[in-house]
Amino acid sequence: MKKKVNFEKLAHQPAYRVVSEKIRNAIVSGEIKTGELLPTEITLAEQFGVTRSTIREAIRLLEHGGILGRADRKRLVVTLPPTDTVGRSVSSALLMHQVTYEELWQVAMGLEPLASKLACTAATRKDKQLLAANLVHTCEVMDDHDALLDAEIEFHNLLAEATHNSALLLARAPLNELFYPVAWGAVIQALSPGERILVAHQHIYGAICENNPDKAEEWMKKHMLDFRRGIEMGNLGFDQPVKG
Amino acid sequence: MKKKVNFEKLAHQPAYRVVSEKIRNAIVSGEIKTGELLPTEITLAEQFGVTRSTIREAIRLLEHGGILGRADRKRLVVTLPPTDTVGRSVSSALLMHQVTYEELWQVAMGLEPLASKLACTAATRKDKQLLAANLVHTCEVMDDHDALLDAEIEFHNLLAEATHNSALLLARAPLNELFYPVAWGAVIQALSPGERILVAHQHIYGAICENNPDKAEEWMKKHMLDFRRGIEMGNLGFDQPVKG
DNA sequence: ATTGACACGTTGTCCGACAATGCGTCAGAA
DNA sequence: TTCTGACGCATTGTCGGACAACGTGTCAAT
């Protein structure tokens, strides 16, 4: 039997990565709280013992993830990454993976009924008010395809926010960004299913007000199936990759 | 009535952002295909008419999103962002949002049964082989808590991959990274529920082989509920924020 | 065929410099 | 007093150049 030495391949990380990781740790561990200003580039450079250029590259690494924002176009500030910022990087990943509408629909089928169910117990009065306002608005723009699409997307968004579950919000972010705008837009254009949408939304809203999770979940399922049928009737390439 | 001028606030984007966006567009639009090498920093600098430093900052912006990878520790190459890379940025966002185990569990309850169901129709022979191997391995390490945890996580991972749905994979990435390692780890430590885990996995695997989506979904639900009960029995702070 | 020496290309890091811009201070004008 | 403008300071954005570290290809020697 041959004796294998098998050294572990040593990972020489560039300095800007190391620095980036250190800063990231300091942030997520709460050492630097959200809202606080990041030290200036020069002080960071002195503390880490590297040059400003290196610090800047490290900062860029974090900036894209959304955990660093800009206070006033000068100093950097630690921020809670907004869901849409994070969602955007997920979205480009999905685009590159050539994700299909079918795949996104499957995920939506898992998350949206869940959101409806959870919203029943978690929604505050404020959330319900926003949903109600959205319903009214939907009635008004029933004939304007673009506005109807916006209202439809907003309804699902409000519903998700009503769960007060940030994990859920982030998980479904790509739906907002990639799926609904295109897919639902196509259905609305082709079939003008304004009333069907409104009826479903009303039932879901009703179920939330009655605090009836099962009903909310069921109606959302119906709603999503309806949507899918719309796509199939319109023959709109359900198994095609999403185009950004 | 006062006449309002209302200038649009002009957005002076730094050059490194503009460059970053241009490169990003070239990539997601397919102008540069995955696997191709990015031009060298110097040529990029010449083409955009900026200095290498600026180019480098622009590159860092993209590097974190995972759409740029390293071929051999030198030249940069356009890559499909691996799910775990994207998942990591989502995870830090969740950590900063102080997401609780409860919230993650809710999402898991939406996605994992769905994954089981979808895997029934989408799993290839190869996927099933991997799952089977995982079951065998689980039997072997039943008494080693750490190894059991790894096997458990791997099972859920293989299952998700067996759906061949990249949107689902990305949506559940944070579960792999934040939720299971800590939460399952705690349950396994406290209760040693090795057999219960194995039995559930076996039923799920069996359902996939029988092509029985409903059964697969049901058993996964049971499995997750079991898991939750474990946490509650262990009194492990289900409503606490996840600590990274 | 393997090894070693060497030049070359590319990235990582450093240094120093300057412009643009936001912010605080402070004196002067209405 | 309050508003305005001038001024300096701090910080970021961009530039240019420099060198070290390292992977790669070539070529000669063994």
XYZ file of C-alpha atoms (C1' of nucleotides) in Angstrom:
548
model
C 0.000 0.000 0.000
C 1.388 3.279 -1.100
C 1.758 5.903 1.557
C 0.090 9.082 0.410
C 1.294 12.346 1.778
C -1.693 14.278 0.557
C -0.908 17.769 1.702
C -3.873 20.016 2.009
C -3.758 22.560 -0.720
C -2.938 25.808 0.972
C -5.345 28.578 0.161
C -3.537 31.851 -0.271
C -6.356 34.338 0.037
C -5.714 37.805 -1.360
C -5.582 40.502 1.257
C -8.687 42.277 0.038
C -10.671 39.123 0.658
C -9.358 38.681 4.151
C -10.112 42.280 4.982
C -13.550 41.957 3.469
C -14.301 38.906 5.566
C -13.126 40.595 8.734
C -15.330 43.586 8.142
C -18.225 41.344 7.241
C -17.801 39.406 10.452
C -17.662 42.573 12.483
C -20.951 43.581 10.917
C -23.005 40.430 11.076
C -21.773 39.689 14.574
C -23.159 43.041 15.598
C -19.818 44.505 16.527
C -20.696 47.372 14.235
C -24.383 48.028 14.525
C -26.637 48.921 11.654
C -26.803 52.627 11.102
C -23.311 53.228 12.319
C -20.738 54.783 10.084
C -17.922 52.683 8.820
C -14.489 54.075 9.726
C -12.887 56.054 6.958
C -10.815 54.313 4.360
C -7.640 55.793 5.758
C -8.242 54.626 9.311
C -9.220 51.187 8.060
C -6.039 51.095 6.028
C -3.997 51.958 9.080
C -5.773 49.441 11.288
C -5.402 46.544 8.882
C -1.947 47.630 7.836
C -2.712 47.710 4.136
C -3.103 50.490 1.640
C -6.226 52.355 0.821
C -6.532 50.640 -2.543
C -6.784 47.266 -0.859
C -9.331 48.580 1.593
C -11.384 49.962 -1.239
C -11.455 46.646 -3.037
C -12.525 44.953 0.158
C -15.305 47.462 0.593
C -16.552 46.969 -2.961
C -16.873 43.298 -2.192
C -19.347 44.085 0.560
C -21.034 46.983 -1.113
C -22.694 44.809 -3.698
C -24.260 42.569 -1.108
C -26.167 45.532 0.240
C -24.815 45.397 3.785
C -23.039 48.656 3.143
C -24.900 51.693 1.945
C -24.140 55.301 1.424
C -25.172 57.847 4.000
C -24.956 60.973 1.928
C -22.904 59.937 -1.043
C -19.821 60.216 1.085
C -19.296 58.097 4.169
C -20.342 54.488 4.072
C -22.888 53.316 6.587
C -23.829 49.850 7.720
C -27.325 49.106 6.517
C -29.842 46.333 6.615
C -29.728 44.954 3.128
C -33.082 45.693 1.576
C -34.746 42.600 0.205
C -34.765 43.886 -3.320
C -31.015 44.502 -3.330
C -30.305 40.969 -2.269
C -33.035 39.724 -4.542
C -31.366 41.325 -7.510
C -28.193 39.316 -7.177
C -30.252 36.172 -6.778
C -32.153 37.132 -9.866
C -29.088 37.508 -12.026
C -27.914 34.156 -10.791
C -31.204 32.636 -11.851
C -31.059 34.310 -15.234
C -27.633 32.856 -15.845
C -28.880 29.458 -14.805
C -31.527 29.803 -17.508
C -34.296 29.210 -15.048
C -37.654 28.476 -16.673
C -41.065 29.906 -15.873
C -42.084 26.423 -14.889
C -39.429 26.278 -12.203
C -40.339 29.664 -10.818
C -43.980 28.703 -10.803
C -43.195 25.624 -8.775
C -41.454 27.723 -6.170
C -44.288 30.210 -6.181
C -46.670 27.324 -5.629
C -44.720 26.466 -2.514
C -44.305 29.932 -1.101
C -47.383 31.948 -1.943
C -49.981 29.701 -0.311
C -47.686 29.516 2.667
C -47.524 33.291 2.797
C -51.298 33.478 2.739
C -51.563 31.047 5.581
C -48.989 32.780 7.725
C -50.421 36.201 7.026
C -53.625 35.128 8.753
C -51.994 34.970 12.129
C -49.234 37.516 11.642
C -50.944 40.392 9.840
C -51.339 43.575 11.803
C -54.141 46.054 11.402
C -51.863 48.169 9.300
C -51.165 45.264 6.965
C -54.862 44.647 6.499
C -55.452 48.287 5.748
C -52.804 48.201 3.059
C -54.322 45.089 1.532
C -57.758 46.648 1.570
C -56.429 49.754 -0.119
C -54.834 47.579 -2.734
C -58.156 45.865 -3.432
C -59.877 49.184 -3.921
C -57.149 50.295 -6.232
C -57.369 47.074 -8.186
C -61.056 47.712 -8.813
C -60.292 51.122 -10.183
C -57.632 50.105 -12.664
C -59.330 46.944 -13.828
C -59.090 47.989 -17.469
C -55.588 49.360 -17.503
C -53.377 46.372 -18.133
C -50.180 47.909 -16.859
C -51.700 49.327 -13.712
C -53.527 46.086 -13.068
C -50.267 44.197 -13.290
C -48.690 46.548 -10.787
C -51.600 46.151 -8.414
C -51.520 42.399 -8.734
C -47.813 42.267 -7.933
C -48.287 44.663 -5.062
C -50.985 42.474 -3.574
C -48.694 39.489 -3.423
C -45.975 41.666 -2.034
C -48.148 43.126 0.696
C -49.288 39.667 1.576
C -45.716 38.479 1.943
C -44.818 41.466 4.056
C -47.816 40.800 6.251
C -46.196 37.553 7.337
C -43.383 39.567 8.941
C -41.058 36.763 7.984
C -37.905 38.127 6.418
C -36.728 34.703 5.344
C -39.893 34.272 3.354
C -39.553 37.729 1.885
C -36.064 37.008 0.668
C -36.920 33.582 -0.649
C -39.688 34.935 -2.822
C -37.842 38.064 -3.970
C -36.976 36.538 -7.342
C -40.635 35.943 -7.983
C -41.315 39.643 -7.697
C -38.411 40.520 -9.876
C -38.428 37.927 -12.602
C -41.584 35.930 -12.581
C -44.630 38.057 -12.018
C -43.705 41.059 -14.151
C -43.267 38.970 -17.252
C -45.499 35.970 -16.788
C -48.433 37.696 -15.243
C -48.055 40.568 -17.619
C -48.431 38.166 -20.508
C -51.530 36.576 -19.038
C -53.175 39.904 -18.401
C -52.407 41.081 -21.886
C -53.792 37.959 -23.478
C -56.820 37.151 -21.377
C -57.831 40.230 -19.414
C -58.695 38.135 -16.385
C -59.264 41.175 -14.223
C -62.375 39.914 -12.446
C -60.920 36.491 -11.727
C -57.893 38.104 -10.153
C -59.979 40.443 -8.085
C -62.281 37.703 -6.841
C -59.365 35.573 -5.722
C -57.702 38.479 -3.978
C -60.926 39.347 -2.208
C -61.356 35.826 -0.923
C -57.799 35.741 0.323
C -58.203 39.073 2.021
C -61.458 37.916 3.518
C -59.858 34.782 4.874
C -57.143 36.835 6.513
C -59.676 39.088 8.185
C -61.599 36.034 9.396
C -58.352 34.556 10.617
C -58.951 31.456 8.551
C -55.554 30.101 7.458
C -56.832 27.085 5.581
C -59.188 29.127 3.485
C -56.479 31.674 2.699
C -54.128 28.931 1.644
C -56.723 27.241 -0.514
C -57.714 30.379 -2.330
C -54.135 31.264 -3.030
C -53.604 27.831 -4.488
C -56.627 28.319 -6.684
C -55.330 31.703 -7.672
C -51.965 30.325 -8.690
C -53.502 27.411 -10.576
C -55.739 29.845 -12.345
C -52.709 31.806 -13.297
C -51.026 28.747 -14.644
C -54.061 27.817 -16.690
C -53.972 31.314 -18.105
C -50.444 30.826 -19.248
C -51.177 27.488 -20.800
C -54.249 28.795 -22.612
C -52.286 31.713 -23.916
C -49.625 29.242 -25.032
C -46.909 31.449 -23.684
C -43.945 29.126 -23.440
C -44.080 27.937 -19.876
C -40.969 25.842 -20.211
C -38.889 28.586 -21.776
C -36.010 30.203 -19.915
C -36.874 33.530 -18.384
C -35.492 36.453 -20.302
C -34.241 39.330 -18.186
C -50.919 77.713 -7.677
C -47.205 77.650 -7.280
C -45.259 76.447 -10.208
C -42.973 73.653 -9.116
C -39.803 73.092 -11.014
C -39.059 69.777 -9.426
C -35.795 68.806 -11.009
C -35.055 65.170 -11.024
C -32.257 64.505 -8.635
C -29.302 63.726 -10.818
C -27.594 60.512 -9.967
C -23.875 60.866 -10.287
C -22.770 57.279 -10.314
C -19.097 56.610 -9.591
C -17.197 55.227 -12.525
C -16.561 51.876 -10.931
C -20.282 51.333 -10.690
C -20.904 52.214 -14.283
C -18.141 49.918 -15.423
C -19.448 47.181 -13.169
C -22.927 47.481 -14.617
C -21.639 47.395 -18.178
C -19.680 44.243 -17.530
C -22.604 42.715 -15.712
C -24.903 43.451 -18.629
C -22.456 41.950 -21.056
C -22.482 38.809 -18.975
C -26.150 38.242 -18.231
C -27.082 39.180 -21.774
C -24.822 36.390 -22.910
C -22.415 38.645 -24.757
C -19.680 36.996 -22.743
C -20.560 33.368 -22.317
C -20.002 31.395 -19.171
C -16.621 29.786 -19.130
C -15.013 32.503 -21.171
C -12.120 34.441 -19.785
C -12.629 38.037 -18.906
C -10.206 40.374 -20.702
C -7.221 41.327 -18.617
C -7.463 44.289 -16.298
C -5.177 46.320 -18.496
C -7.196 45.802 -21.653
C -10.405 46.526 -19.793
C -8.850 49.697 -18.477
C -7.912 50.747 -21.982
C -11.325 49.907 -23.417
C -13.282 51.795 -20.770
C -10.762 54.589 -20.645
C -10.217 54.377 -16.900
C -7.342 53.196 -14.776
C -6.714 49.732 -13.583
C -7.674 50.653 -10.024
C -11.149 51.604 -11.154
C -11.482 48.419 -13.165
C -10.435 46.398 -10.172
C -13.069 47.983 -7.951
C -15.674 47.296 -10.593
C -14.593 43.680 -10.758
C -14.778 43.269 -7.000
C -18.357 44.422 -7.158
C -19.184 41.492 -9.417
C -16.869 38.998 -7.817
C -18.918 38.842 -4.664
C -22.089 37.992 -6.532
C -20.400 34.883 -7.836
C -20.777 35.620 -11.520
C -17.029 35.952 -11.744
C -14.759 33.218 -10.577
C -11.124 32.406 -10.738
C -9.797 30.015 -13.322
C -6.474 29.160 -11.795
C -5.955 31.895 -9.219
C -4.992 34.231 -12.042
C -7.322 35.172 -14.859
C -10.933 35.802 -14.050
C -13.524 33.651 -15.735
C -17.245 34.093 -16.143
C -18.963 31.448 -14.102
C -22.416 30.291 -13.213
C -22.826 31.500 -9.681
C -22.879 28.411 -7.494
C -25.917 28.288 -5.263
C -23.890 28.395 -2.094
C -22.089 31.575 -3.120
C -25.327 33.383 -3.735
C -26.786 31.755 -0.677
C -24.069 33.200 1.469
C -25.001 36.787 0.715
C -28.623 35.960 1.377
C -27.583 34.397 4.628
C -25.757 37.447 5.883
C -28.776 39.522 5.000
C -30.935 37.207 7.075
C -28.541 37.307 9.980
C -28.633 41.066 10.011
C -32.393 40.994 9.877
C -32.233 38.911 13.047
C -34.243 36.161 11.474
C -35.551 33.623 13.972
C -35.497 29.850 13.794
C -39.258 29.989 13.727
C -39.215 32.023 10.526
C -36.730 29.731 8.858
C -38.730 26.731 9.886
C -41.812 28.198 8.298
C -39.974 28.613 5.022
C -38.566 25.126 5.295
C -42.094 23.853 5.852
C -43.034 25.438 2.540
C -40.066 24.327 0.502
C -38.952 20.932 1.712
C -42.203 19.048 1.198
C -42.414 20.724 -2.175
C -38.939 19.503 -2.992
C -39.914 15.973 -2.031
C -42.931 16.103 -4.282
C -41.057 17.500 -7.238
C -38.188 15.091 -6.818
C -40.565 12.210 -7.481
C -41.046 13.206 -11.063
C -37.743 14.906 -11.727
C -35.179 12.643 -10.100
C -32.845 10.802 -12.422
C -31.357 7.413 -11.778
C -28.169 9.121 -10.703
C -30.067 11.209 -8.141
C -31.652 8.119 -6.679
C -28.298 6.407 -6.457
C -26.888 9.341 -4.528
C -29.836 9.307 -2.169
C -29.474 5.593 -1.622
C -25.795 5.989 -0.868
C -26.654 8.699 1.606
C -29.076 6.373 3.388
C -26.425 3.692 3.683
C -23.990 6.213 5.028
C -26.535 7.484 7.522
C -26.930 3.982 8.910
C -23.227 3.718 9.418
C -22.742 6.949 11.324
C -25.874 6.709 13.390
C -23.959 7.182 16.619
C -21.601 9.926 15.554
C -23.505 13.104 16.125
C -21.423 15.298 13.862
C -21.362 12.873 10.994
C -25.067 12.211 11.385
C -25.737 15.911 11.122
C -23.719 16.101 7.928
C -25.572 13.152 6.469
C -28.914 14.623 7.401
C -28.101 17.928 5.730
C -26.761 16.150 2.714
C -29.961 14.183 2.335
C -32.046 17.321 2.155
C -29.551 18.794 -0.227
C -29.557 15.822 -2.550
C -33.311 15.842 -2.504
C -33.397 19.474 -3.529
C -30.891 18.886 -6.280
C -32.961 15.996 -7.511
C -35.715 18.434 -8.410
C -33.384 20.038 -10.965
C -35.035 23.322 -10.139
C -32.422 26.013 -9.662
C -34.944 28.498 -8.340
C -35.836 26.085 -5.587
C -32.195 25.415 -4.872
C -31.480 29.092 -4.427
C -34.570 29.744 -2.385
C -33.636 27.088 0.133
C -29.920 27.874 0.219
C -30.214 29.791 3.503
C -31.742 26.745 5.122
C -28.625 24.768 4.366
C -26.375 27.468 5.591
C -28.103 28.836 8.656
C -30.916 26.652 9.730
C -30.012 23.013 9.564
C -26.446 23.180 10.863
C -27.497 24.837 14.086
C -31.032 23.682 14.647
C -30.616 20.063 13.603
C -27.330 19.981 15.384
C -29.000 20.974 18.615
C -31.751 18.406 18.242
C -29.328 15.623 17.463
C -27.177 16.515 20.415
C -30.093 16.642 22.796
C -32.259 13.746 21.702
C -30.214 11.422 19.516
C -33.151 10.825 17.209
C -31.066 8.868 14.769
C -33.617 6.160 14.045
C -36.493 8.559 13.604
C -34.470 10.519 11.088
C -33.472 7.424 9.214
C -36.990 6.057 9.066
C -38.342 9.288 7.660
C -35.588 9.482 5.089
C -36.218 5.926 4.049
C -39.906 6.529 3.541
C -39.200 9.621 1.483
C -36.685 7.782 -0.610
C -39.111 4.923 -1.038
C -41.840 7.292 -2.172
C -39.532 8.774 -4.777
C -38.649 5.370 -6.120
C -42.346 4.452 -6.276
C -43.002 7.764 -7.982
C -45.536 8.646 -5.330
C -45.455 12.440 -4.878
C -48.170 12.633 -2.267
C -46.489 10.131 -0.033
C -43.140 11.859 -0.392
C -44.668 15.183 0.515
C -46.496 13.752 3.508
C -43.456 12.049 4.933
C -41.385 15.146 4.559
C -44.021 17.096 6.409
C -43.941 14.521 9.170
C -40.194 14.693 9.193
C -40.196 18.453 9.589
C -42.866 18.391 12.265
C -40.873 15.785 14.086
C -37.897 18.039 13.895
C -39.875 20.910 15.291
C -41.140 18.817 18.147
C -37.563 17.890 18.884
C -36.645 21.510 19.187
C -39.543 22.278 21.426
C -38.828 19.312 23.678
C -35.219 20.340 23.915
C -36.412 23.813 24.766
C -33.904 25.327 22.411
C -35.231 28.808 21.876
C -37.245 28.504 18.728
C -38.138 32.146 18.649
C -34.587 33.345 19.146
C -32.665 35.070 16.383
C -30.267 32.826 14.556
C -26.684 33.366 15.557
C -24.153 33.119 12.724
C 10.834 12.071 -20.874
C 12.165 14.842 -17.058
C 14.358 18.725 -15.119
C 16.014 23.339 -14.630
C 16.643 28.160 -16.163
C 14.573 32.029 -17.975
C 11.535 35.506 -19.994
C 6.784 37.005 -20.123
C 2.046 38.077 -18.845
C -1.216 38.877 -15.227
C -2.706 39.826 -10.831
C -1.923 41.658 -5.968
C -0.229 45.377 -3.428
C 1.889 49.554 -2.538
C 2.862 54.644 -2.951
C 1.763 59.277 -3.884
C -1.068 62.709 -5.940
C -5.070 65.531 -7.124
C -10.095 66.771 -8.044
C -14.788 66.781 -6.374
C -17.775 67.176 -2.867
C -20.015 67.338 1.812
C -19.604 69.675 6.368
C -18.563 72.891 9.907
C -17.103 77.500 11.087
C -17.195 82.146 10.928
C -17.480 86.733 9.342
C -20.451 89.969 6.787
C -24.981 91.630 4.836
C -30.084 92.099 4.978
C -31.238 87.936 14.401
C -31.031 85.224 10.433
C -29.403 84.345 5.982
C -25.529 84.182 2.873
C -21.116 83.372 1.134
C -16.154 82.387 1.802
C -12.948 79.374 3.597
C -10.645 75.288 5.236
C -11.006 70.424 6.416
C -12.192 65.618 5.852
C -13.351 62.005 2.829
C -14.124 59.727 -1.265
C -13.193 58.991 -6.397
C -9.774 58.654 -9.807
C -5.360 58.694 -11.632
C -0.504 57.151 -12.775
C 3.283 54.459 -11.884
C 5.907 50.976 -9.547
C 7.246 46.415 -7.950
C 6.623 41.607 -6.098
C 4.439 37.130 -6.574
C 3.095 33.674 -9.296
C 1.497 30.756 -13.391
C 2.862 29.564 -18.075
C 5.375 28.701 -22.062
C 9.876 27.931 -24.213
C 14.095 25.941 -24.688
C 18.288 23.774 -23.601
C 20.634 20.197 -20.824
C 20.478 15.786 -18.722
